[in-house]
Amino acid sequence: GNSVTQMEGPVTLSEEAFLTINCTYTATGYPSLFWYVQYPGEGLQLLLKATKADDKGSNKGFEATYRKETTSFHLEKGSVQVSDSAVYFCALSDENWWYAGGTSYGKLTFGQGTILTVHP
Amino acid sequence: NAGVTQTPKFQVLKTGQSMTLQCAQDMNHEYMSWYRQDPGMGLRLIHYSVGAGITDQGEVPNGYNVSRSTTEDFPLRLLSAAPSQTSVYFCASSYSRGLSTGELFFGEGSRLTVL
């Protein structure tokens, strides 16, 4: 089945440091890939996405490139801020979700999450 | 602009008690789901629904029950609470075509402790 593996956390950085959070996946077919962010006390919200190989998703200074050859979707930001402190989740959706039925229908597979803390 | 609303935000139960977590969305989304979030395990799908009257099981459905009588509401019932159900629960919804792009809209979560 599908799976997502994120780098172990927590990650602690100083403001303006460079951020990388690694994400690799295992999937049948050709999934879409996502990063979600969860700020303290809130629900998850979509940060960025990529739906095909070599696509780059970007938002709020964060970027991630869909690398099919390495089955990866690493999250990067050139200069983090204290306000970026949150939990980050990598996720994928099965390309066949609409047709397959069964347990893959309507399912996003999430990684375990990486806690990021940015200090002033 | 309510989005997805979950109640209660916090709940403490004793083993064997039953309760219902409420979820409502005002975006006319066809798809609704419940996830549980546990440390080091990410989010795991409990149940989901693709429309009123239609529900299906996710990865970890045991001990939970759902129904979908209206488009707006998708309650999650714990039949006989166990300490293993201590978790943070998230309700999420999407328009069905948005699912292929992964755009789930999440509530703020309900933190449940079972003693």
Coordinates of N, CA and C in Angstrom, one line a residue:
Chain A
G1 N 0.8 -1.2 0.0 CA 0.0 0.0 0.0 C 0.9 1.3 0.0
N2 N 0.2 2.4 0.0 CA 0.9 3.7 -0.1 C 1.5 4.0 1.3
S3 N 2.6 4.7 1.3 CA 3.2 5.1 2.6 C 4.0 6.4 2.3
V4 N 4.1 7.2 3.4 CA 4.9 8.4 3.4 C 5.9 8.4 4.6
T5 N 7.1 8.7 4.3 CA 8.1 8.8 5.4 C 8.7 10.2 5.4
Q6 N 8.7 10.8 6.6 CA 9.3 12.1 6.8 C 10.5 12.0 7.7
M7 N 11.3 13.0 7.6 CA 12.5 13.0 8.5 C 12.1 13.1 9.9
E8 N 12.9 12.5 10.7 CA 12.6 12.6 12.2 C 12.7 14.0 12.7
G9 N 11.9 14.4 13.6 CA 12.0 15.7 14.2 C 12.3 15.5 15.7
P10 N 12.2 16.6 16.5 CA 11.8 17.9 16.0 C 13.0 18.6 15.4
V11 N 12.7 19.6 14.6 CA 13.8 20.4 14.0 C 13.7 21.8 14.6
T12 N 14.9 22.3 15.1 CA 15.0 23.6 15.7 C 16.0 24.4 15.0
L13 N 15.6 25.6 14.6 CA 16.4 26.5 13.8 C 16.4 27.9 14.3
S14 N 17.3 28.7 14.0 CA 17.3 30.1 14.3 C 16.7 30.8 13.1
E15 N 16.1 32.0 13.4 CA 15.4 32.8 12.4 C 16.4 33.1 11.3
E16 N 15.9 33.1 10.0 CA 16.6 33.3 8.8 C 17.5 32.1 8.3
A17 N 17.4 31.0 9.1 CA 18.2 29.8 8.6 C 17.4 29.1 7.5
F18 N 18.2 28.2 6.8 CA 17.6 27.5 5.7 C 16.9 26.2 6.2
L19 N 15.8 25.9 5.7 CA 15.0 24.8 6.1 C 14.9 23.7 5.0
T20 N 15.1 22.5 5.4 CA 14.8 21.3 4.6 C 14.1 20.3 5.4
I21 N 12.9 19.8 5.0 CA 12.3 18.7 5.7 C 12.1 17.6 4.6
N22 N 12.8 16.5 4.8 CA 12.7 15.4 3.8 C 11.4 14.6 3.8
C23 N 11.0 14.2 2.7 CA 9.8 13.4 2.5 C 10.0 12.4 1.4
T24 N 9.9 11.2 1.6 CA 9.9 10.2 0.5 C 8.6 9.4 0.6
Y25 N 8.2 8.8 -0.5 CA 7.0 8.1 -0.5 C 7.1 6.7 -1.3
T26 N 6.1 5.9 -1.0 CA 5.9 4.6 -1.7 C 4.5 4.6 -2.2
A27 N 4.3 4.4 -3.5 CA 2.9 4.4 -4.0 C 2.8 3.6 -5.3
T28 N 1.7 3.0 -5.5 CA 1.4 2.4 -6.8 C 0.9 3.6 -7.7
G29 N 1.2 3.5 -9.0 CA 0.7 4.5 -9.9 C 1.4 5.8 -9.7
Y30 N 0.6 6.9 -9.9 CA 1.2 8.2 -10.1 C 0.5 9.2 -9.1
P31 N 0.9 9.2 -7.9 CA 0.1 10.0 -6.9 C 0.3 11.5 -7.1
S32 N -0.5 12.3 -6.5 CA -0.3 13.7 -6.2 C 0.3 13.8 -4.8
L33 N 1.1 14.9 -4.7 CA 1.9 15.1 -3.4 C 1.5 16.4 -2.8
F34 N 1.6 16.4 -1.5 CA 1.1 17.6 -0.7 C 2.0 17.9 0.5
W35 N 2.0 19.1 0.9 CA 2.5 19.5 2.2 C 1.4 20.2 2.9
Y36 N 1.1 19.7 4.2 CA 0.1 20.4 5.0 C 0.9 21.0 6.2
V37 N 0.4 22.1 6.8 CA 1.0 22.7 8.0 C -0.1 22.8 9.1
Q38 N 0.3 22.5 10.3 CA -0.6 22.7 11.4 C 0.1 23.6 12.4
Y39 N -0.5 24.8 12.6 CA 0.0 25.8 13.5 C -0.6 25.4 14.9
P40 N 0.0 25.8 16.0 CA -0.4 25.5 17.3 C -1.9 25.7 17.6
G41 N -2.6 24.7 18.0 CA -4.0 24.9 18.4 C -4.9 24.9 17.2
E42 N -4.5 24.7 16.0 CA -5.3 24.7 14.8 C -5.4 23.4 14.1
G43 N -6.3 23.3 13.1 CA -6.3 22.2 12.3 C -5.3 22.3 11.1
L44 N -5.2 21.2 10.3 CA -4.2 21.3 9.2 C -4.7 22.1 8.1
Q45 N -3.8 22.7 7.4 CA -4.2 23.5 6.2 C -3.2 23.2 5.1
L46 N -3.7 23.1 3.9 CA -2.8 22.8 2.7 C -1.8 23.9 2.5
L47 N -0.5 23.6 2.4 CA 0.5 24.5 2.2 C 0.9 24.6 0.7
L48 N 1.1 23.5 0.1 CA 1.4 23.5 -1.3 C 1.2 22.1 -1.9
K49 N 1.2 21.9 -3.2 CA 0.9 20.7 -3.8 C 1.6 20.6 -5.2
A50 N 1.8 19.3 -5.6 CA 2.3 19.1 -7.0 C 1.6 17.8 -7.5
T51 N 1.2 17.8 -8.7 CA 0.4 16.7 -9.2 C 1.1 15.9 -10.3
K52 N 2.3 16.3 -10.8 CA 3.0 15.5 -11.7 C 4.5 15.7 -11.6
A53 N 5.3 14.8 -12.1 CA 6.7 14.8 -12.0 C 7.3 16.1 -12.5
D54 N 8.3 16.6 -11.7 CA 9.0 17.8 -11.9 C 8.2 19.1 -11.6
D55 N 7.0 18.9 -11.2 CA 6.2 20.1 -10.8 C 6.8 20.7 -9.5
K56 N 6.8 22.0 -9.4 CA 7.2 22.6 -8.1 C 6.0 23.3 -7.5
G57 N 5.7 22.9 -6.3 CA 4.7 23.6 -5.6 C 5.3 24.7 -4.7
S58 N 4.7 25.8 -4.6 CA 5.2 26.9 -3.7 C 4.1 27.7 -3.1
N59 N 4.5 28.2 -1.9 CA 3.5 29.1 -1.2 C 4.2 29.6 0.1
K60 N 4.0 30.9 0.4 CA 4.5 31.5 1.6 C 6.0 31.4 1.7
G61 N 6.8 31.3 0.6 CA 8.2 31.1 0.6 C 8.7 29.7 0.7
F62 N 7.8 28.8 0.9 CA 8.1 27.3 0.9 C 8.0 26.8 -0.5
E63 N 8.9 25.8 -0.8 CA 8.9 25.1 -2.1 C 9.1 23.6 -1.9
A64 N 8.5 22.9 -2.9 CA 8.8 21.4 -2.9 C 8.7 21.0 -4.3
T65 N 9.6 20.1 -4.8 CA 9.6 19.6 -6.2 C 9.3 18.1 -6.2
Y66 N 8.4 17.7 -7.0 CA 8.0 16.3 -7.2 C 9.1 15.6 -8.0
R67 N 9.8 14.7 -7.3 CA 10.9 14.0 -8.0 C 10.5 12.5 -8.1
K68 N 10.0 12.1 -9.2 CA 9.6 10.7 -9.4 C 10.7 9.8 -9.3
E69 N 11.9 10.2 -9.9 CA 13.0 9.2 -9.9 C 13.5 8.9 -8.5
T70 N 13.4 9.8 -7.6 CA 13.8 9.5 -6.2 C 12.6 9.3 -5.3
T71 N 11.5 9.3 -5.8 CA 10.2 9.3 -5.0 C 10.3 10.2 -3.8
S72 N 10.6 11.5 -4.0 CA 10.7 12.4 -3.0 C 10.0 13.7 -3.2
F73 N 9.7 14.4 -2.1 CA 9.0 15.7 -2.2 C 9.5 16.5 -1.0
H74 N 10.7 16.9 -1.0 CA 11.3 17.6 0.1 C 10.8 19.1 0.2
L75 N 10.5 19.5 1.4 CA 10.1 20.9 1.7 C 11.3 21.8 2.0
E76 N 11.3 22.9 1.4 CA 12.5 23.9 1.6 C 11.9 25.3 1.8
K77 N 12.7 26.0 2.6 CA 12.5 27.5 2.7 C 13.8 28.1 2.9
G78 N 14.1 29.2 2.2 CA 15.4 29.8 2.3 C 15.7 30.6 3.5
S79 N 14.6 31.1 4.2 CA 14.9 31.9 5.4 C 13.6 31.8 6.3
V80 N 13.7 31.0 7.3 CA 12.5 30.8 8.1 C 12.3 31.9 9.1
Q81 N 11.1 32.0 9.6 CA 10.7 33.0 10.5 C 10.1 32.3 11.8
V82 N 10.0 33.0 12.9 CA 9.5 32.5 14.1 C 8.0 32.0 13.8
S83 N 7.3 32.7 13.0 CA 5.9 32.4 12.7 C 5.8 31.1 11.9
D84 N 6.9 30.6 11.4 CA 6.8 29.3 10.7 C 6.8 28.1 11.6
S85 N 7.0 28.3 12.9 CA 7.0 27.2 13.9 C 5.6 26.5 13.8
A86 N 5.7 25.2 13.5 CA 4.4 24.5 13.3 C 4.8 23.0 13.1
V87 N 3.8 22.2 12.9 CA 4.0 20.8 12.5 C 3.8 20.7 11.0
Y88 N 4.6 20.0 10.3 CA 4.5 19.9 8.8 C 4.3 18.5 8.4
F89 N 3.3 18.2 7.6 CA 2.9 16.9 7.2 C 3.1 16.7 5.7
C90 N 3.7 15.7 5.3 CA 3.8 15.4 3.8 C 2.7 14.4 3.6
A91 N 2.0 14.4 2.4 CA 0.9 13.5 2.2 C 0.8 13.2 0.7
L92 N 0.2 12.1 0.4 CA -0.1 11.8 -1.0 C -1.5 11.3 -1.2
S93 N -2.0 11.4 -2.4 CA -3.3 10.9 -2.7 C -3.2 9.9 -3.9
D94 N -3.9 8.8 -3.8 CA -3.8 7.8 -4.8 C -4.4 8.3 -6.1
E95 N -3.7 8.2 -7.2 CA -4.3 8.7 -8.5 C -5.5 8.0 -8.9
N96 N -5.8 6.8 -8.3 CA -6.9 6.0 -8.7 C -8.1 6.1 -7.7
W97 N -8.0 7.1 -6.8 CA -8.9 7.2 -5.8 C -10.4 7.3 -6.3
W98 N -10.6 7.9 -7.4 CA -12.0 8.1 -7.8 C -12.6 6.8 -8.4
Y99 N -11.7 6.0 -8.9 CA -12.2 4.8 -9.6 C -12.0 3.5 -8.8
A100 N -11.1 3.5 -7.9 CA -10.7 2.2 -7.4 C -11.7 1.6 -6.4
G101 N -12.4 2.5 -5.7 CA -13.3 2.0 -4.7 C -12.4 1.4 -3.5
G102 N -13.1 0.7 -2.6 CA -12.4 0.1 -1.6 C -11.7 1.0 -0.6
T103 N -10.6 0.6 0.0 CA -10.1 1.4 1.1 C -9.2 2.6 0.6
S104 N -8.9 2.6 -0.7 CA -8.2 3.7 -1.2 C -9.1 4.9 -1.6
Y105 N -10.3 4.6 -1.6 CA -11.3 5.7 -2.1 C -11.3 6.8 -1.1
G106 N -11.0 8.0 -1.7 CA -11.1 9.2 -0.8 C -10.1 9.3 0.3
K107 N -8.9 8.7 0.1 CA -8.0 8.7 1.2 C -6.7 9.4 0.8
L108 N -6.3 10.3 1.8 CA -4.9 10.9 1.7 C -4.1 10.1 2.7
T109 N -2.9 9.7 2.3 CA -1.9 9.1 3.2 C -1.0 10.1 3.7
F110 N -0.9 10.3 5.1 CA 0.0 11.3 5.7 C 1.2 10.7 6.3
G111 N 2.3 11.4 6.3 CA 3.5 11.1 7.0 C 3.3 11.4 8.5
Q112 N 4.3 11.1 9.3 CA 4.1 11.2 10.8 C 4.2 12.6 11.3
G113 N 4.6 13.6 10.4 CA 4.7 15.0 10.8 C 6.1 15.3 11.4
T114 N 6.5 16.5 11.1 CA 7.8 17.0 11.6 C 7.5 18.3 12.3
I115 N 7.9 18.4 13.6 CA 7.8 19.6 14.4 C 8.9 20.5 14.1
L116 N 8.6 21.8 13.7 CA 9.6 22.8 13.5 C 9.4 23.9 14.5
T117 N 10.6 24.2 15.2 CA 10.6 25.3 16.1 C 11.7 26.3 15.6
V118 N 11.3 27.6 15.4 CA 12.2 28.6 15.0 C 12.4 29.6 16.1
H119 N 13.6 29.8 16.5 CA 14.0 30.7 17.6 C 14.4 32.1 17.0
P120 N 14.1 33.2 17.8 CA 14.5 34.5 17.3 C 16.0 34.6 17.3
Chain B
N1 N -18.1 32.9 8.0 CA -17.2 32.1 7.2 C -16.7 30.9 8.1
A2 N -17.6 30.0 8.6 CA -17.3 29.0 9.6 C -16.4 27.9 9.1
G3 N -16.6 27.4 7.9 CA -15.8 26.3 7.4 C -16.2 25.0 8.0
V4 N -15.3 24.3 8.7 CA -15.5 23.0 9.3 C -15.5 23.3 10.9
T5 N -16.6 23.0 11.5 CA -16.7 23.2 13.0 C -16.9 21.9 13.7
Q6 N -16.0 21.7 14.7 CA -16.0 20.5 15.5 C -16.4 20.9 17.0
T7 N -17.2 20.0 17.6 CA -17.4 20.2 19.0 C -17.5 18.8 19.6
P8 N -17.1 18.7 20.9 CA -16.5 19.7 21.7 C -15.0 19.8 21.4
K9 N -14.3 20.7 21.9 CA -12.9 20.9 21.6 C -12.1 20.0 22.6
F10 N -12.6 19.8 23.8 CA -11.9 18.9 24.8 C -13.0 18.1 25.4
Q11 N -12.6 16.8 25.7 CA -13.5 15.9 26.4 C -12.7 14.9 27.2
V12 N -13.2 14.6 28.4 CA -12.6 13.5 29.2 C -13.7 12.5 29.5
L13 N -13.4 11.2 29.2 CA -14.3 10.1 29.4 C -13.7 9.1 30.3
K14 N -14.6 8.3 30.8 CA -14.2 7.1 31.5 C -14.3 5.9 30.6
T15 N -13.5 4.9 30.8 CA -13.6 3.7 30.0 C -15.0 3.1 30.1
G16 N -15.5 2.8 28.9 CA -16.8 2.2 28.7 C -17.9 3.3 28.4
Q17 N -17.6 4.5 28.6 CA -18.6 5.5 28.3 C -18.7 5.7 26.8
S18 N -19.8 6.2 26.3 CA -20.0 6.5 24.9 C -20.2 8.0 24.8
M19 N -19.8 8.5 23.6 CA -20.0 9.9 23.3 C -20.0 10.1 21.8
T20 N -20.4 11.3 21.4 CA -20.4 11.7 20.0 C -19.6 13.0 19.7
L21 N -18.7 12.9 18.8 CA -18.0 14.1 18.4 C -18.8 14.7 17.2
Q22 N -19.1 16.0 17.2 CA -19.9 16.6 16.2 C -19.0 17.3 15.2
C23 N -19.4 17.2 13.9 CA -18.7 17.9 12.8 C -19.7 18.5 11.9
A24 N -19.6 19.7 11.6 CA -20.5 20.4 10.6 C -19.7 21.2 9.7
Q25 N -20.1 21.3 8.4 CA -19.4 22.1 7.4 C -20.5 22.9 6.6
D26 N -20.1 24.1 6.3 CA -21.1 25.0 5.6 C -20.6 25.3 4.2
M27 N -19.8 24.5 3.6 CA -19.3 24.7 2.3 C -19.9 23.8 1.2
N28 N -21.0 23.1 1.6 CA -21.7 22.2 0.7 C -20.7 21.1 0.1
H29 N -19.8 20.7 0.9 CA -18.8 19.7 0.4 C -19.5 18.3 0.5
E30 N -19.2 17.5 -0.6 CA -19.8 16.2 -0.7 C -19.0 15.2 0.3
Y31 N -17.7 15.4 0.3 CA -16.8 14.5 1.0 C -16.5 15.0 2.4
M32 N -16.7 14.1 3.4 CA -16.3 14.4 4.8 C -15.6 13.2 5.4
S33 N -14.7 13.4 6.3 CA -13.9 12.3 6.9 C -13.6 12.6 8.3
W34 N -13.2 11.6 9.0 CA -12.6 11.7 10.4 C -11.2 11.1 10.4
Y35 N -10.3 11.8 11.0 CA -9.0 11.3 11.2 C -8.7 11.4 12.7
R36 N -7.8 10.5 13.1 CA -7.2 10.7 14.5 C -5.7 10.9 14.3
Q37 N -5.2 11.7 15.2 CA -3.8 12.1 15.2 C -3.1 11.7 16.5
D38 N -2.1 10.8 16.3 CA -1.4 10.3 17.5 C 0.1 10.6 17.3
P39 N 0.8 10.9 18.4 CA 2.3 11.3 18.3 C 3.0 10.2 17.5
G40 N 3.8 10.7 16.5 CA 4.7 9.8 15.7 C 4.0 9.0 14.7
M41 N 2.7 9.1 14.6 CA 1.9 8.3 13.6 C 1.2 9.1 12.6
G42 N 1.3 10.4 12.6 CA 0.6 11.2 11.6 C -0.9 11.1 11.8
L43 N -1.6 11.2 10.7 CA -3.1 11.2 10.7 C -3.5 9.9 10.1
R44 N -4.5 9.2 10.8 CA -5.0 8.0 10.3 C -6.5 8.1 10.1
L45 N -7.0 7.6 8.9 CA -8.4 7.8 8.5 C -9.2 6.8 9.3
I46 N -10.3 7.3 9.9 CA -11.2 6.4 10.7 C -12.4 6.0 9.8
H47 N -13.2 7.0 9.3 CA -14.3 6.8 8.4 C -14.4 7.9 7.5
Y48 N -15.1 7.7 6.4 CA -15.3 8.8 5.5 C -16.7 8.6 4.8
S49 N -17.1 9.7 4.2 CA -18.4 9.7 3.5 C -18.3 10.5 2.2
V50 N -18.9 10.0 1.1 CA -18.8 10.7 -0.1 C -20.2 11.4 -0.5
G51 N -21.1 11.4 0.5 CA -22.4 12.0 0.3 C -23.4 11.5 1.3
A52 N -24.5 12.3 1.5 CA -25.5 11.9 2.4 C -25.9 10.4 2.2
G53 N -26.0 9.7 3.3 CA -26.4 8.3 3.2 C -25.3 7.3 2.8
I54 N -24.1 7.8 2.6 CA -23.0 6.9 2.1 C -21.8 7.1 3.0
T55 N -21.4 6.0 3.7 CA -20.2 6.0 4.5 C -19.3 4.8 4.2
D56 N -18.1 4.9 4.6 CA -17.2 3.7 4.4 C -16.1 3.8 5.4
Q57 N -15.4 2.7 5.6 CA -14.4 2.6 6.7 C -13.0 3.0 6.1
G58 N -12.2 3.6 7.0 CA -10.9 3.9 6.7 C -9.9 2.9 7.2
E59 N -8.7 3.4 7.7 CA -7.7 2.5 8.2 C -8.0 1.9 9.6
V60 N -8.6 2.7 10.5 CA -8.8 2.4 11.9 C -10.2 2.6 12.3
P61 N -11.2 1.8 11.8 CA -12.6 2.1 12.1 C -13.1 1.4 13.4
N62 N -12.4 0.5 13.9 CA -12.9 -0.3 15.0 C -13.1 0.6 16.3
G63 N -14.3 0.4 16.8 CA -14.7 1.2 18.0 C -15.4 2.5 17.7
Y64 N -15.6 2.8 16.4 CA -16.2 4.1 16.0 C -17.4 3.8 15.0
N65 N -18.3 4.7 15.1 CA -19.5 4.6 14.2 C -19.8 5.9 13.6
V66 N -20.2 6.0 12.4 CA -20.6 7.2 11.8 C -21.9 7.1 11.0
S67 N -22.5 8.2 10.7 CA -23.7 8.3 9.8 C -23.6 9.6 9.1
R68 N -24.3 9.7 8.0 CA -24.4 11.0 7.2 C -25.8 11.1 6.7
S69 N -26.6 11.8 7.6 CA -28.0 12.0 7.2 C -28.2 13.3 6.4
T70 N -27.3 14.2 6.5 CA -27.3 15.5 5.8 C -26.0 15.7 5.2
T71 N -25.9 16.6 4.2 CA -24.6 17.0 3.6 C -23.7 17.7 4.6
E72 N -24.4 18.5 5.5 CA -23.6 19.3 6.4 C -22.9 18.6 7.6
D73 N -23.6 17.5 8.1 CA -23.1 16.9 9.4 C -22.6 15.5 9.2
F74 N -21.5 15.3 10.0 CA -20.9 13.9 10.0 C -20.4 13.6 11.4
P75 N -21.3 13.2 12.3 CA -20.9 12.9 13.6 C -20.1 11.6 13.8
L76 N -19.2 11.5 14.7 CA -18.4 10.3 15.0 C -18.8 9.8 16.4
R77 N -19.2 8.6 16.5 CA -19.6 8.0 17.8 C -18.6 7.0 18.3
L78 N -18.3 7.2 19.5 CA -17.5 6.2 20.2 C -18.5 5.4 21.0
L79 N -18.5 4.1 20.8 CA -19.5 3.2 21.3 C -19.2 2.8 22.8
S80 N -18.0 2.5 23.1 CA -17.6 2.2 24.4 C -16.1 2.6 24.5
A81 N -15.9 3.7 25.1 CA -14.5 4.3 25.0 C -13.5 3.5 25.7
A82 N -12.3 3.5 25.1 CA -11.2 2.7 25.6 C -10.0 3.7 25.7
P83 N -9.0 3.5 26.6 CA -7.8 4.3 26.7 C -7.1 4.5 25.4
S84 N -7.1 3.4 24.6 CA -6.5 3.5 23.2 C -7.1 4.5 22.3
Q85 N -8.3 5.0 22.7 CA -8.9 6.0 21.8 C -8.6 7.4 22.3
T86 N -7.7 7.5 23.3 CA -7.2 8.9 23.6 C -6.4 9.4 22.4
S87 N -6.8 10.6 21.9 CA -6.2 11.1 20.7 C -6.8 12.5 20.4
V88 N -6.3 13.1 19.4 CA -6.9 14.3 18.8 C -7.6 13.9 17.5
Y89 N -8.8 14.3 17.4 CA -9.7 13.9 16.3 C -9.9 15.1 15.4
F90 N -9.7 14.9 14.1 CA -10.0 15.9 13.1 C -11.0 15.5 12.1
C91 N -11.9 16.4 11.9 CA -12.9 16.3 10.8 C -12.4 17.1 9.6
A92 N -12.6 16.5 8.4 CA -12.1 17.2 7.2 C -13.1 17.0 6.1
S93 N -13.2 18.0 5.3 CA -14.2 17.9 4.2 C -13.6 18.4 2.9
S94 N -14.2 18.1 1.8 CA -13.7 18.5 0.5 C -14.9 18.4 -0.5
Y95 N -14.9 19.2 -1.5 CA -15.7 19.0 -2.7 C -15.1 17.8 -3.4
S96 N -15.9 17.0 -4.0 CA -15.4 15.7 -4.5 C -14.3 15.8 -5.5
R97 N -14.4 16.7 -6.4 CA -13.4 16.9 -7.5 C -12.1 17.4 -6.9
G98 N -12.2 18.1 -5.7 CA -11.0 18.6 -5.1 C -10.2 17.5 -4.4
L99 N -10.8 16.4 -4.2 CA -10.0 15.3 -3.5 C -8.8 14.9 -4.3
S100 N -8.9 14.9 -5.6 CA -7.8 14.5 -6.5 C -6.7 15.5 -6.3
T101 N -6.9 16.7 -5.8 CA -5.9 17.6 -5.6 C -5.5 17.7 -4.1
G102 N -6.1 16.9 -3.3 CA -5.7 16.8 -1.9 C -6.2 17.9 -1.0
E103 N -7.1 18.7 -1.5 CA -7.5 19.9 -0.8 C -8.5 19.6 0.3
L104 N -8.1 19.1 1.4 CA -9.0 18.9 2.5 C -9.0 20.1 3.4
F105 N -10.2 20.4 3.9 CA -10.4 21.5 4.8 C -10.7 20.9 6.2
F106 N -9.8 21.3 7.1 CA -9.9 20.6 8.5 C -10.5 21.5 9.5
G107 N -11.2 20.9 10.5 CA -11.6 21.6 11.7 C -10.5 21.8 12.6
E108 N -10.7 22.4 13.8 CA -9.7 22.7 14.7 C -9.3 21.5 15.6
G109 N -10.0 20.5 15.5 CA -9.7 19.3 16.3 C -10.5 19.2 17.6
S110 N -10.6 17.9 18.1 CA -11.2 17.6 19.4 C -10.3 16.7 20.1
R111 N -9.8 17.2 21.3 CA -8.9 16.4 22.1 C -9.7 15.5 23.1
L112 N -9.5 14.2 22.9 CA -10.3 13.3 23.8 C -9.3 12.5 24.6
T113 N -9.6 12.5 25.9 CA -8.9 11.7 26.9 C -9.8 10.6 27.5
V114 N -9.4 9.4 27.4 CA -10.2 8.3 28.0 C -9.4 7.7 29.2
L115 N -10.0 7.8 30.4 CA -9.3 7.4 31.6 C -9.6 5.9 31.9

